[in-house]
Amino acid sequence: MNIRDLEYFIKLADIQNFSKAAASFNVSQPTITFALQRLEKDFGANLMIRHRAHGNLSLTDSGQQLLVHAQTIVREYHIAQRELTEKQQGRLAMGLPPIIENTYFPQIAKRLKRVGLLSKLYTLEEGSMTTLQALQAGNIDVALLATIQPITDEKLVVEPFDQQPFAIYVSKKHPLAQRSGVFFAELKPESFVLFKQGFVHNQAFNQLARQNHFRPKVAFRSNGIQSLLNLITDDIGIGFLALTTPVNDGVVRVPLLDDPQPAFTTSLVYRRSHVFNPLQQRMLNVMRDSLR
């Protein structure tokens, strides 16, 4: 049995057609056929039923069981490949969502530069939800990310280091700028500028919207924090951001008065299975020290 045979099998189970599976790998159809035959011989079981009348396939009970394991094996194999490559290249791949980058990363970068390790850091800059998925998939080694609920994945080590509430961000021209606080229910008439998918802010925002039984109006979505702050400054809409988000001269932060309300919990997270080499461990320790 080899990894490529399992990759062919997974694709075949998804597409249910030998020709299309072969085309997706740019190989001949017999290559896929022989791979399936090898797997069936290795496991001593029929894995697929060929429906010649309709020209498609379906998994047997044994095939369905193998598919579950095959997906795990192939995923772990590719994680191992990437981890070994990172080690050989002498670097650490880190997930870094924009809000966290603006708030917490400068102190990390300062310390890493001081000890000559900043150039060894490769960053992926996406929202926390996307970053978590990248970490689970093995595309990065470690992440700083935010959640509103505890991470329950036993394959991950989670080290929380800060917790902050969310707030409403408005233009200085907006009437809410004069308020010392606001309940989310009062925001029903407002239009919002929010992050796109992949940011934990949307989970918290949707939770408050459900609690208050209304569907907010969204004027625009962006992945860039500065873009959102510019739109808020120009009073295109109001923002829903973590309290740690810095304001500019044209923006006012208004605390939310709801109780209870979700909290923006930031954590250092990495896979339990990841073995950090000395260089990576040193970088991880610098990060921990910077966040204390």
PDB file of C-alpha atoms in Angstrom:
ATOM      1  CA  MET A   1       0.000   0.000   0.000  1.00  0.00           C
ATOM      2  CA  ASN A   2       1.242   3.501  -0.783  1.00  0.00           C
ATOM      3  CA  ILE A   3      -0.019   7.039  -0.227  1.00  0.00           C
ATOM      4  CA  ARG A   4      -0.697   7.650  -3.907  1.00  0.00           C
ATOM      5  CA  ASP A   5      -3.046   4.638  -4.054  1.00  0.00           C
ATOM      6  CA  LEU A   6      -4.979   6.074  -1.117  1.00  0.00           C
ATOM      7  CA  GLU A   7      -5.140   9.494  -2.800  1.00  0.00           C
ATOM      8  CA  TYR A   8      -6.527   7.866  -5.945  1.00  0.00           C
ATOM      9  CA  PHE A   9      -9.049   5.938  -3.839  1.00  0.00           C
ATOM     10  CA  ILE A  10     -10.248   9.082  -2.044  1.00  0.00           C
ATOM     11  CA  LYS A  11     -10.737  10.915  -5.339  1.00  0.00           C
ATOM     12  CA  LEU A  12     -12.472   7.911  -6.883  1.00  0.00           C
ATOM     13  CA  ALA A  13     -14.849   7.715  -3.925  1.00  0.00           C
ATOM     14  CA  ASP A  14     -15.663  11.390  -4.399  1.00  0.00           C
ATOM     15  CA  ILE A  15     -16.038  11.481  -8.198  1.00  0.00           C
ATOM     16  CA  GLN A  16     -17.331   7.889  -8.622  1.00  0.00           C
ATOM     17  CA  ASN A  17     -15.901   7.638 -12.114  1.00  0.00           C
ATOM     18  CA  PHE A  18     -12.589   6.107 -13.226  1.00  0.00           C
ATOM     19  CA  SER A  19     -12.045   8.397 -16.215  1.00  0.00           C
ATOM     20  CA  LYS A  20     -12.723  11.592 -14.288  1.00  0.00           C
ATOM     21  CA  ALA A  21     -10.561  10.483 -11.362  1.00  0.00           C
ATOM     22  CA  ALA A  22      -7.707   9.717 -13.745  1.00  0.00           C
ATOM     23  CA  ALA A  23      -8.091  13.087 -15.475  1.00  0.00           C
ATOM     24  CA  SER A  24      -7.907  14.942 -12.136  1.00  0.00           C
ATOM     25  CA  PHE A  25      -4.445  13.413 -11.538  1.00  0.00           C
ATOM     26  CA  ASN A  26      -3.413  13.569 -15.207  1.00  0.00           C
ATOM     27  CA  VAL A  27      -2.826   9.813 -15.297  1.00  0.00           C
ATOM     28  CA  SER A  28      -4.291   6.986 -17.389  1.00  0.00           C
ATOM     29  CA  GLN A  29      -7.477   5.218 -16.354  1.00  0.00           C
ATOM     30  CA  PRO A  30      -5.643   1.872 -15.815  1.00  0.00           C
ATOM     31  CA  THR A  31      -3.466   3.624 -13.217  1.00  0.00           C
ATOM     32  CA  ILE A  32      -6.572   4.271 -11.095  1.00  0.00           C
ATOM     33  CA  THR A  33      -7.911   0.764 -11.754  1.00  0.00           C
ATOM     34  CA  PHE A  34      -4.658  -0.914 -10.692  1.00  0.00           C
ATOM     35  CA  ALA A  35      -4.474   1.250  -7.562  1.00  0.00           C
ATOM     36  CA  LEU A  36      -7.944   0.095  -6.510  1.00  0.00           C
ATOM     37  CA  GLN A  37      -7.050  -3.504  -7.230  1.00  0.00           C
ATOM     38  CA  ARG A  38      -3.909  -3.214  -5.081  1.00  0.00           C
ATOM     39  CA  LEU A  39      -5.902  -1.807  -2.191  1.00  0.00           C
ATOM     40  CA  GLU A  40      -8.531  -4.509  -2.461  1.00  0.00           C
ATOM     41  CA  LYS A  41      -5.779  -7.143  -2.458  1.00  0.00           C
ATOM     42  CA  ASP A  42      -3.993  -5.536   0.513  1.00  0.00           C
ATOM     43  CA  PHE A  43      -7.143  -5.389   2.615  1.00  0.00           C
ATOM     44  CA  GLY A  44      -8.737  -8.588   1.319  1.00  0.00           C
ATOM     45  CA  ALA A  45     -12.058  -6.883   0.661  1.00  0.00           C
ATOM     46  CA  ASN A  46     -14.113  -5.439  -2.162  1.00  0.00           C
ATOM     47  CA  LEU A  47     -14.053  -1.685  -1.772  1.00  0.00           C
ATOM     48  CA  MET A  48     -16.272  -0.501  -4.619  1.00  0.00           C
ATOM     49  CA  ILE A  49     -19.244  -1.731  -6.588  1.00  0.00           C
ATOM     50  CA  ARG A  50     -19.176  -0.961 -10.290  1.00  0.00           C
ATOM     51  CA  HIS A  51     -22.602  -0.106 -11.729  1.00  0.00           C
ATOM     52  CA  ARG A  52     -21.965  -0.804 -15.380  1.00  0.00           C
ATOM     53  CA  ALA A  53     -25.490   0.165 -16.489  1.00  0.00           C
ATOM     54  CA  HIS A  54     -25.080   3.683 -15.124  1.00  0.00           C
ATOM     55  CA  GLY A  55     -21.315   3.950 -15.526  1.00  0.00           C
ATOM     56  CA  ASN A  56     -20.643   4.960 -11.935  1.00  0.00           C
ATOM     57  CA  LEU A  57     -19.400   3.490  -8.667  1.00  0.00           C
ATOM     58  CA  SER A  58     -20.407   3.218  -5.042  1.00  0.00           C
ATOM     59  CA  LEU A  59     -18.494   2.251  -1.919  1.00  0.00           C
ATOM     60  CA  THR A  60     -19.063  -1.028  -0.151  1.00  0.00           C
ATOM     61  CA  ASP A  61     -19.241  -1.078   3.654  1.00  0.00           C
ATOM     62  CA  SER A  62     -15.525  -1.933   3.666  1.00  0.00           C
ATOM     63  CA  GLY A  63     -14.845   0.902   1.232  1.00  0.00           C
ATOM     64  CA  GLN A  64     -16.657   3.396   3.457  1.00  0.00           C
ATOM     65  CA  GLN A  65     -14.578   2.259   6.433  1.00  0.00           C
ATOM     66  CA  LEU A  66     -11.321   2.534   4.501  1.00  0.00           C
ATOM     67  CA  LEU A  67     -12.264   5.999   3.234  1.00  0.00           C
ATOM     68  CA  VAL A  68     -12.417   7.326   6.805  1.00  0.00           C
ATOM     69  CA  HIS A  69      -8.942   6.006   7.575  1.00  0.00           C
ATOM     70  CA  ALA A  70      -7.510   6.900   4.168  1.00  0.00           C
ATOM     71  CA  GLN A  71      -8.473  10.553   4.592  1.00  0.00           C
ATOM     72  CA  THR A  72      -6.739  10.648   7.979  1.00  0.00           C
ATOM     73  CA  ILE A  73      -3.624   8.845   6.698  1.00  0.00           C
ATOM     74  CA  VAL A  74      -3.231  11.114   3.675  1.00  0.00           C
ATOM     75  CA  ARG A  75      -3.838  14.256   5.733  1.00  0.00           C
ATOM     76  CA  GLU A  76      -1.254  13.236   8.352  1.00  0.00           C
ATOM     77  CA  TYR A  77       1.227  12.282   5.623  1.00  0.00           C
ATOM     78  CA  HIS A  78       1.020  15.734   4.060  1.00  0.00           C
ATOM     79  CA  ILE A  79       1.321  17.375   7.483  1.00  0.00           C
ATOM     80  CA  ALA A  80       4.481  15.348   8.101  1.00  0.00           C
ATOM     81  CA  GLN A  81       5.863  16.379   4.706  1.00  0.00           C
ATOM     82  CA  ARG A  82       5.309  20.069   5.413  1.00  0.00           C
ATOM     83  CA  GLU A  83       6.644  19.889   8.985  1.00  0.00           C
ATOM     84  CA  LEU A  84       9.833  18.200   7.838  1.00  0.00           C
ATOM     85  CA  THR A  85      10.274  20.790   5.083  1.00  0.00           C
ATOM     86  CA  GLU A  86       9.858  23.620   7.609  1.00  0.00           C
ATOM     87  CA  LYS A  87      12.489  22.039   9.852  1.00  0.00           C
ATOM     88  CA  GLN A  88      14.941  21.580   6.985  1.00  0.00           C
ATOM     89  CA  GLN A  89      14.451  25.186   5.900  1.00  0.00           C
ATOM     90  CA  GLY A  90      14.947  26.373   9.486  1.00  0.00           C
ATOM     91  CA  ARG A  91      11.753  28.351   9.860  1.00  0.00           C
ATOM     92  CA  LEU A  92       8.445  28.448  11.742  1.00  0.00           C
ATOM     93  CA  ALA A  93       5.106  28.980   9.992  1.00  0.00           C
ATOM     94  CA  MET A  94       2.696  31.056  12.065  1.00  0.00           C
ATOM     95  CA  GLY A  95      -0.956  32.014  11.629  1.00  0.00           C
ATOM     96  CA  LEU A  96      -1.535  35.687  12.436  1.00  0.00           C
ATOM     97  CA  PRO A  97      -5.028  37.247  12.086  1.00  0.00           C
ATOM     98  CA  PRO A  98      -5.002  41.017  11.325  1.00  0.00           C
ATOM     99  CA  ILE A  99      -6.415  42.277  14.653  1.00  0.00           C
ATOM    100  CA  ILE A 100      -3.985  40.134  16.621  1.00  0.00           C
ATOM    101  CA  GLU A 101      -1.138  41.172  14.329  1.00  0.00           C
ATOM    102  CA  ASN A 102      -1.818  44.850  15.011  1.00  0.00           C
ATOM    103  CA  THR A 103      -2.223  44.406  18.760  1.00  0.00           C
ATOM    104  CA  TYR A 104       0.181  41.698  19.912  1.00  0.00           C
ATOM    105  CA  PHE A 105       2.665  40.959  17.134  1.00  0.00           C
ATOM    106  CA  PRO A 106       4.824  44.111  17.366  1.00  0.00           C
ATOM    107  CA  GLN A 107       6.148  43.055  20.786  1.00  0.00           C
ATOM    108  CA  ILE A 108       6.818  39.533  19.470  1.00  0.00           C
ATOM    109  CA  ALA A 109       8.576  40.875  16.369  1.00  0.00           C
ATOM    110  CA  LYS A 110      10.715  43.196  18.482  1.00  0.00           C
ATOM    111  CA  ARG A 111      11.990  40.336  20.645  1.00  0.00           C
ATOM    112  CA  LEU A 112      12.500  37.962  17.718  1.00  0.00           C
ATOM    113  CA  LYS A 113      14.512  40.613  15.885  1.00  0.00           C
ATOM    114  CA  ARG A 114      16.601  41.266  18.989  1.00  0.00           C
ATOM    115  CA  VAL A 115      17.716  37.615  19.085  1.00  0.00           C
ATOM    116  CA  GLY A 116      18.099  37.331  15.297  1.00  0.00           C
ATOM    117  CA  LEU A 117      15.072  35.069  14.676  1.00  0.00           C
ATOM    118  CA  LEU A 118      12.511  37.325  13.002  1.00  0.00           C
ATOM    119  CA  SER A 119      13.693  36.331   9.502  1.00  0.00           C
ATOM    120  CA  LYS A 120      12.963  32.693  10.388  1.00  0.00           C
ATOM    121  CA  LEU A 121       9.240  33.401  10.804  1.00  0.00           C
ATOM    122  CA  TYR A 122       6.775  32.846   7.951  1.00  0.00           C
ATOM    123  CA  THR A 123       3.260  34.212   8.546  1.00  0.00           C
ATOM    124  CA  LEU A 124      -0.203  33.412   7.218  1.00  0.00           C
ATOM    125  CA  GLU A 125      -2.490  36.416   7.712  1.00  0.00           C
ATOM    126  CA  GLU A 126      -6.133  35.349   7.736  1.00  0.00           C
ATOM    127  CA  GLY A 127      -9.065  35.537  10.157  1.00  0.00           C
ATOM    128  CA  SER A 128      -9.007  33.404  13.298  1.00  0.00           C
ATOM    129  CA  MET A 129     -11.484  30.810  12.007  1.00  0.00           C
ATOM    130  CA  THR A 130      -9.507  30.351   8.786  1.00  0.00           C
ATOM    131  CA  THR A 131      -6.275  30.273  10.800  1.00  0.00           C
ATOM    132  CA  LEU A 132      -7.630  27.542  13.073  1.00  0.00           C
ATOM    133  CA  GLN A 133      -8.550  25.429  10.046  1.00  0.00           C
ATOM    134  CA  ALA A 134      -5.068  25.955   8.581  1.00  0.00           C
ATOM    135  CA  LEU A 135      -3.511  24.829  11.865  1.00  0.00           C
ATOM    136  CA  GLN A 136      -5.693  21.724  12.053  1.00  0.00           C
ATOM    137  CA  ALA A 137      -4.850  20.903   8.438  1.00  0.00           C
ATOM    138  CA  GLY A 138      -1.120  21.187   9.144  1.00  0.00           C
ATOM    139  CA  ASN A 139      -0.530  24.192   6.892  1.00  0.00           C
ATOM    140  CA  ILE A 140       1.058  26.169   9.732  1.00  0.00           C
ATOM    141  CA  ASP A 141       2.993  25.183  12.867  1.00  0.00           C
ATOM    142  CA  VAL A 142       1.624  27.599  15.435  1.00  0.00           C
ATOM    143  CA  ALA A 143      -0.978  30.349  15.601  1.00  0.00           C
ATOM    144  CA  LEU A 144      -2.109  33.341  17.566  1.00  0.00           C
ATOM    145  CA  LEU A 145      -5.862  33.289  17.215  1.00  0.00           C
ATOM    146  CA  ALA A 146      -9.054  34.490  18.825  1.00  0.00           C
ATOM    147  CA  THR A 147     -12.133  32.526  19.863  1.00  0.00           C
ATOM    148  CA  ILE A 148     -15.343  33.268  21.724  1.00  0.00           C
ATOM    149  CA  GLN A 149     -15.655  29.689  22.998  1.00  0.00           C
ATOM    150  CA  PRO A 150     -13.009  27.286  24.327  1.00  0.00           C
ATOM    151  CA  ILE A 151     -11.244  25.189  21.672  1.00  0.00           C
ATOM    152  CA  THR A 152     -12.186  21.569  22.342  1.00  0.00           C
ATOM    153  CA  ASP A 153      -9.931  19.865  19.774  1.00  0.00           C
ATOM    154  CA  GLU A 154      -7.823  17.441  21.826  1.00  0.00           C
ATOM    155  CA  LYS A 155      -5.185  17.435  19.090  1.00  0.00           C
ATOM    156  CA  LEU A 156      -4.340  21.054  19.878  1.00  0.00           C
ATOM    157  CA  VAL A 157      -2.485  22.696  22.757  1.00  0.00           C
ATOM    158  CA  VAL A 158      -4.198  25.982  23.673  1.00  0.00           C
ATOM    159  CA  GLU A 159      -2.474  28.621  25.825  1.00  0.00           C
ATOM    160  CA  PRO A 160      -4.800  31.630  26.402  1.00  0.00           C
ATOM    161  CA  PHE A 161      -2.992  34.920  27.092  1.00  0.00           C
ATOM    162  CA  ASP A 162      -5.645  37.665  26.956  1.00  0.00           C
ATOM    163  CA  GLN A 163      -9.388  38.269  26.989  1.00  0.00           C
ATOM    164  CA  GLN A 164     -11.177  41.446  25.939  1.00  0.00           C
ATOM    165  CA  PRO A 165     -14.808  42.436  25.252  1.00  0.00           C
ATOM    166  CA  PHE A 166     -16.118  43.577  21.888  1.00  0.00           C
ATOM    167  CA  ALA A 167     -17.190  47.166  21.253  1.00  0.00           C
ATOM    168  CA  ILE A 168     -18.985  49.293  18.705  1.00  0.00           C
ATOM    169  CA  TYR A 169     -16.812  51.623  16.608  1.00  0.00           C
ATOM    170  CA  VAL A 170     -18.466  54.730  15.126  1.00  0.00           C
ATOM    171  CA  SER A 171     -17.509  57.883  13.292  1.00  0.00           C
ATOM    172  CA  LYS A 172     -17.047  61.007  15.400  1.00  0.00           C
ATOM    173  CA  LYS A 173     -19.914  62.417  13.317  1.00  0.00           C
ATOM    174  CA  HIS A 174     -22.290  59.662  14.470  1.00  0.00           C
ATOM    175  CA  PRO A 175     -24.782  60.377  17.310  1.00  0.00           C
ATOM    176  CA  LEU A 176     -23.570  57.261  19.156  1.00  0.00           C
ATOM    177  CA  ALA A 177     -20.131  58.879  19.499  1.00  0.00           C
ATOM    178  CA  GLN A 178     -21.538  60.900  22.409  1.00  0.00           C
ATOM    179  CA  ARG A 179     -22.639  57.789  24.316  1.00  0.00           C
ATOM    180  CA  SER A 180     -20.669  56.136  27.130  1.00  0.00           C
ATOM    181  CA  GLY A 181     -22.189  52.755  26.251  1.00  0.00           C
ATOM    182  CA  VAL A 182     -24.847  51.110  24.109  1.00  0.00           C
ATOM    183  CA  PHE A 183     -26.981  47.980  24.159  1.00  0.00           C
ATOM    184  CA  PHE A 184     -26.837  45.865  21.013  1.00  0.00           C
ATOM    185  CA  ALA A 185     -30.642  46.010  20.685  1.00  0.00           C
ATOM    186  CA  GLU A 186     -30.361  49.783  20.111  1.00  0.00           C
ATOM    187  CA  LEU A 187     -28.365  49.132  16.940  1.00  0.00           C
ATOM    188  CA  LYS A 188     -31.243  47.676  14.922  1.00  0.00           C
ATOM    189  CA  PRO A 189     -31.585  50.793  12.703  1.00  0.00           C
ATOM    190  CA  GLU A 190     -27.847  50.971  11.988  1.00  0.00           C
ATOM    191  CA  SER A 191     -25.834  49.731   9.008  1.00  0.00           C
ATOM    192  CA  PHE A 192     -22.628  47.823   9.768  1.00  0.00           C
ATOM    193  CA  VAL A 193     -19.261  47.417   8.076  1.00  0.00           C
ATOM    194  CA  LEU A 194     -17.895  44.005   9.058  1.00  0.00           C
ATOM    195  CA  PHE A 195     -15.178  41.491   8.313  1.00  0.00           C
ATOM    196  CA  LYS A 196     -15.668  38.844   5.644  1.00  0.00           C
ATOM    197  CA  GLN A 197     -15.932  35.146   6.451  1.00  0.00           C
ATOM    198  CA  GLY A 198     -13.191  33.535   8.513  1.00  0.00           C
ATOM    199  CA  PHE A 199     -13.135  36.052  11.373  1.00  0.00           C
ATOM    200  CA  VAL A 200     -14.328  35.187  14.878  1.00  0.00           C
ATOM    201  CA  HIS A 201     -15.920  38.650  15.093  1.00  0.00           C
ATOM    202  CA  ASN A 202     -18.734  37.343  12.901  1.00  0.00           C
ATOM    203  CA  GLN A 203     -19.502  34.549  15.369  1.00  0.00           C
ATOM    204  CA  ALA A 204     -19.781  37.037  18.233  1.00  0.00           C
ATOM    205  CA  PHE A 205     -21.784  39.492  16.116  1.00  0.00           C
ATOM    206  CA  ASN A 206     -24.241  36.809  15.006  1.00  0.00           C
ATOM    207  CA  GLN A 207     -24.606  35.575  18.586  1.00  0.00           C
ATOM    208  CA  LEU A 208     -25.622  39.039  19.782  1.00  0.00           C
ATOM    209  CA  ALA A 209     -27.967  39.467  16.828  1.00  0.00           C
ATOM    210  CA  ARG A 210     -29.728  36.197  17.709  1.00  0.00           C
ATOM    211  CA  GLN A 211     -29.934  37.169  21.385  1.00  0.00           C
ATOM    212  CA  ASN A 212     -31.619  40.414  20.395  1.00  0.00           C
ATOM    213  CA  HIS A 213     -33.899  38.890  17.735  1.00  0.00           C
ATOM    214  CA  PHE A 214     -33.098  41.026  14.710  1.00  0.00           C
ATOM    215  CA  ARG A 215     -31.146  40.717  11.475  1.00  0.00           C
ATOM    216  CA  PRO A 216     -28.631  43.575  11.226  1.00  0.00           C
ATOM    217  CA  LYS A 217     -28.086  45.473   8.005  1.00  0.00           C
ATOM    218  CA  VAL A 218     -24.593  45.071   6.548  1.00  0.00           C
ATOM    219  CA  ALA A 219     -23.389  47.820   4.218  1.00  0.00           C
ATOM    220  CA  PHE A 220     -19.985  46.309   3.381  1.00  0.00           C
ATOM    221  CA  ARG A 221     -17.523  43.566   4.304  1.00  0.00           C
ATOM    222  CA  SER A 222     -13.728  43.627   4.104  1.00  0.00           C
ATOM    223  CA  ASN A 223     -10.717  41.581   5.208  1.00  0.00           C
ATOM    224  CA  GLY A 224      -8.696  44.690   6.066  1.00  0.00           C
ATOM    225  CA  ILE A 225      -8.907  46.371   9.457  1.00  0.00           C
ATOM    226  CA  GLN A 226      -7.681  49.699   8.070  1.00  0.00           C
ATOM    227  CA  SER A 227     -10.293  49.533   5.309  1.00  0.00           C
ATOM    228  CA  LEU A 228     -13.038  49.053   7.911  1.00  0.00           C
ATOM    229  CA  LEU A 229     -11.723  51.926  10.052  1.00  0.00           C
ATOM    230  CA  ASN A 230     -11.676  54.204   6.997  1.00  0.00           C
ATOM    231  CA  LEU A 231     -15.292  53.313   6.214  1.00  0.00           C
ATOM    232  CA  ILE A 232     -16.280  53.927   9.826  1.00  0.00           C
ATOM    233  CA  THR A 233     -14.477  57.298   9.793  1.00  0.00           C
ATOM    234  CA  ASP A 234     -16.502  58.310   6.715  1.00  0.00           C
ATOM    235  CA  ASP A 235     -19.708  57.168   8.470  1.00  0.00           C
ATOM    236  CA  ILE A 236     -20.467  54.506   5.831  1.00  0.00           C
ATOM    237  CA  GLY A 237     -21.437  52.207   8.685  1.00  0.00           C
ATOM    238  CA  ILE A 238     -20.587  51.313  12.261  1.00  0.00           C
ATOM    239  CA  GLY A 239     -18.112  48.584  13.189  1.00  0.00           C
ATOM    240  CA  PHE A 240     -18.114  45.633  15.578  1.00  0.00           C
ATOM    241  CA  LEU A 241     -14.554  44.994  16.707  1.00  0.00           C
ATOM    242  CA  ALA A 242     -12.556  43.720  19.647  1.00  0.00           C
ATOM    243  CA  LEU A 243     -11.812  46.341  22.286  1.00  0.00           C
ATOM    244  CA  THR A 244      -8.093  45.971  21.531  1.00  0.00           C
ATOM    245  CA  THR A 245      -8.565  47.428  18.035  1.00  0.00           C
ATOM    246  CA  PRO A 246      -6.815  50.838  17.909  1.00  0.00           C
ATOM    247  CA  VAL A 247      -8.848  53.893  16.899  1.00  0.00           C
ATOM    248  CA  ASN A 248      -7.809  56.781  14.702  1.00  0.00           C
ATOM    249  CA  ASP A 249      -8.760  60.441  15.091  1.00  0.00           C
ATOM    250  CA  GLY A 250     -12.032  59.979  13.241  1.00  0.00           C
ATOM    251  CA  VAL A 251     -13.327  56.948  15.157  1.00  0.00           C
ATOM    252  CA  VAL A 252     -14.841  56.553  18.627  1.00  0.00           C
ATOM    253  CA  ARG A 253     -15.042  53.291  20.556  1.00  0.00           C
ATOM    254  CA  VAL A 254     -18.370  52.747  22.371  1.00  0.00           C
ATOM    255  CA  PRO A 255     -18.552  49.874  24.909  1.00  0.00           C
ATOM    256  CA  LEU A 256     -21.362  47.339  24.699  1.00  0.00           C
ATOM    257  CA  LEU A 257     -23.549  47.130  27.797  1.00  0.00           C
ATOM    258  CA  ASP A 258     -25.051  43.695  27.110  1.00  0.00           C
ATOM    259  CA  ASP A 259     -24.706  41.124  29.877  1.00  0.00           C
ATOM    260  CA  PRO A 260     -23.758  38.442  29.106  1.00  0.00           C
ATOM    261  CA  GLN A 261     -21.801  39.067  25.937  1.00  0.00           C
ATOM    262  CA  PRO A 262     -19.088  37.096  24.066  1.00  0.00           C
ATOM    263  CA  ALA A 263     -15.441  37.813  24.828  1.00  0.00           C
ATOM    264  CA  PHE A 264     -12.506  38.029  22.408  1.00  0.00           C
ATOM    265  CA  THR A 265     -10.164  35.411  23.895  1.00  0.00           C
ATOM    266  CA  THR A 266      -6.697  35.260  22.334  1.00  0.00           C
ATOM    267  CA  SER A 267      -4.501  32.173  22.581  1.00  0.00           C
ATOM    268  CA  LEU A 268      -1.230  30.692  21.411  1.00  0.00           C
ATOM    269  CA  VAL A 269      -2.165  27.397  19.743  1.00  0.00           C
ATOM    270  CA  TYR A 270      -0.220  24.540  18.163  1.00  0.00           C
ATOM    271  CA  ARG A 271      -0.742  20.870  17.313  1.00  0.00           C
ATOM    272  CA  ARG A 272       0.012  18.439  20.128  1.00  0.00           C
ATOM    273  CA  SER A 273       1.760  16.146  17.626  1.00  0.00           C
ATOM    274  CA  HIS A 274       4.171  18.813  16.384  1.00  0.00           C
ATOM    275  CA  VAL A 275       7.751  18.242  17.508  1.00  0.00           C
ATOM    276  CA  PHE A 276       9.508  21.611  17.619  1.00  0.00           C
ATOM    277  CA  ASN A 277      13.185  21.505  16.695  1.00  0.00           C
ATOM    278  CA  PRO A 278      15.567  23.620  18.844  1.00  0.00           C
ATOM    279  CA  LEU A 279      15.205  26.676  16.593  1.00  0.00           C
ATOM    280  CA  GLN A 280      11.412  26.475  16.545  1.00  0.00           C
ATOM    281  CA  GLN A 281      11.267  25.834  20.291  1.00  0.00           C
ATOM    282  CA  ARG A 282      13.379  28.907  20.909  1.00  0.00           C
ATOM    283  CA  MET A 283      11.034  31.001  18.757  1.00  0.00           C
ATOM    284  CA  LEU A 284       8.019  29.586  20.602  1.00  0.00           C
ATOM    285  CA  ASN A 285       9.586  30.495  23.946  1.00  0.00           C
ATOM    286  CA  VAL A 286      10.232  34.051  22.755  1.00  0.00           C
ATOM    287  CA  MET A 287       6.576  34.332  21.760  1.00  0.00           C
ATOM    288  CA  ARG A 288       5.425  33.092  25.174  1.00  0.00           C
ATOM    289  CA  ASP A 289       7.697  35.546  26.983  1.00  0.00           C
ATOM    290  CA  SER A 290       6.471  38.423  24.793  1.00  0.00           C
ATOM    291  CA  LEU A 291       2.817  37.718  25.582  1.00  0.00           C
ATOM    292  CA  ARG A 292       3.171  37.517  29.368  1.00  0.00           C
TER     293      ARG A 292
END
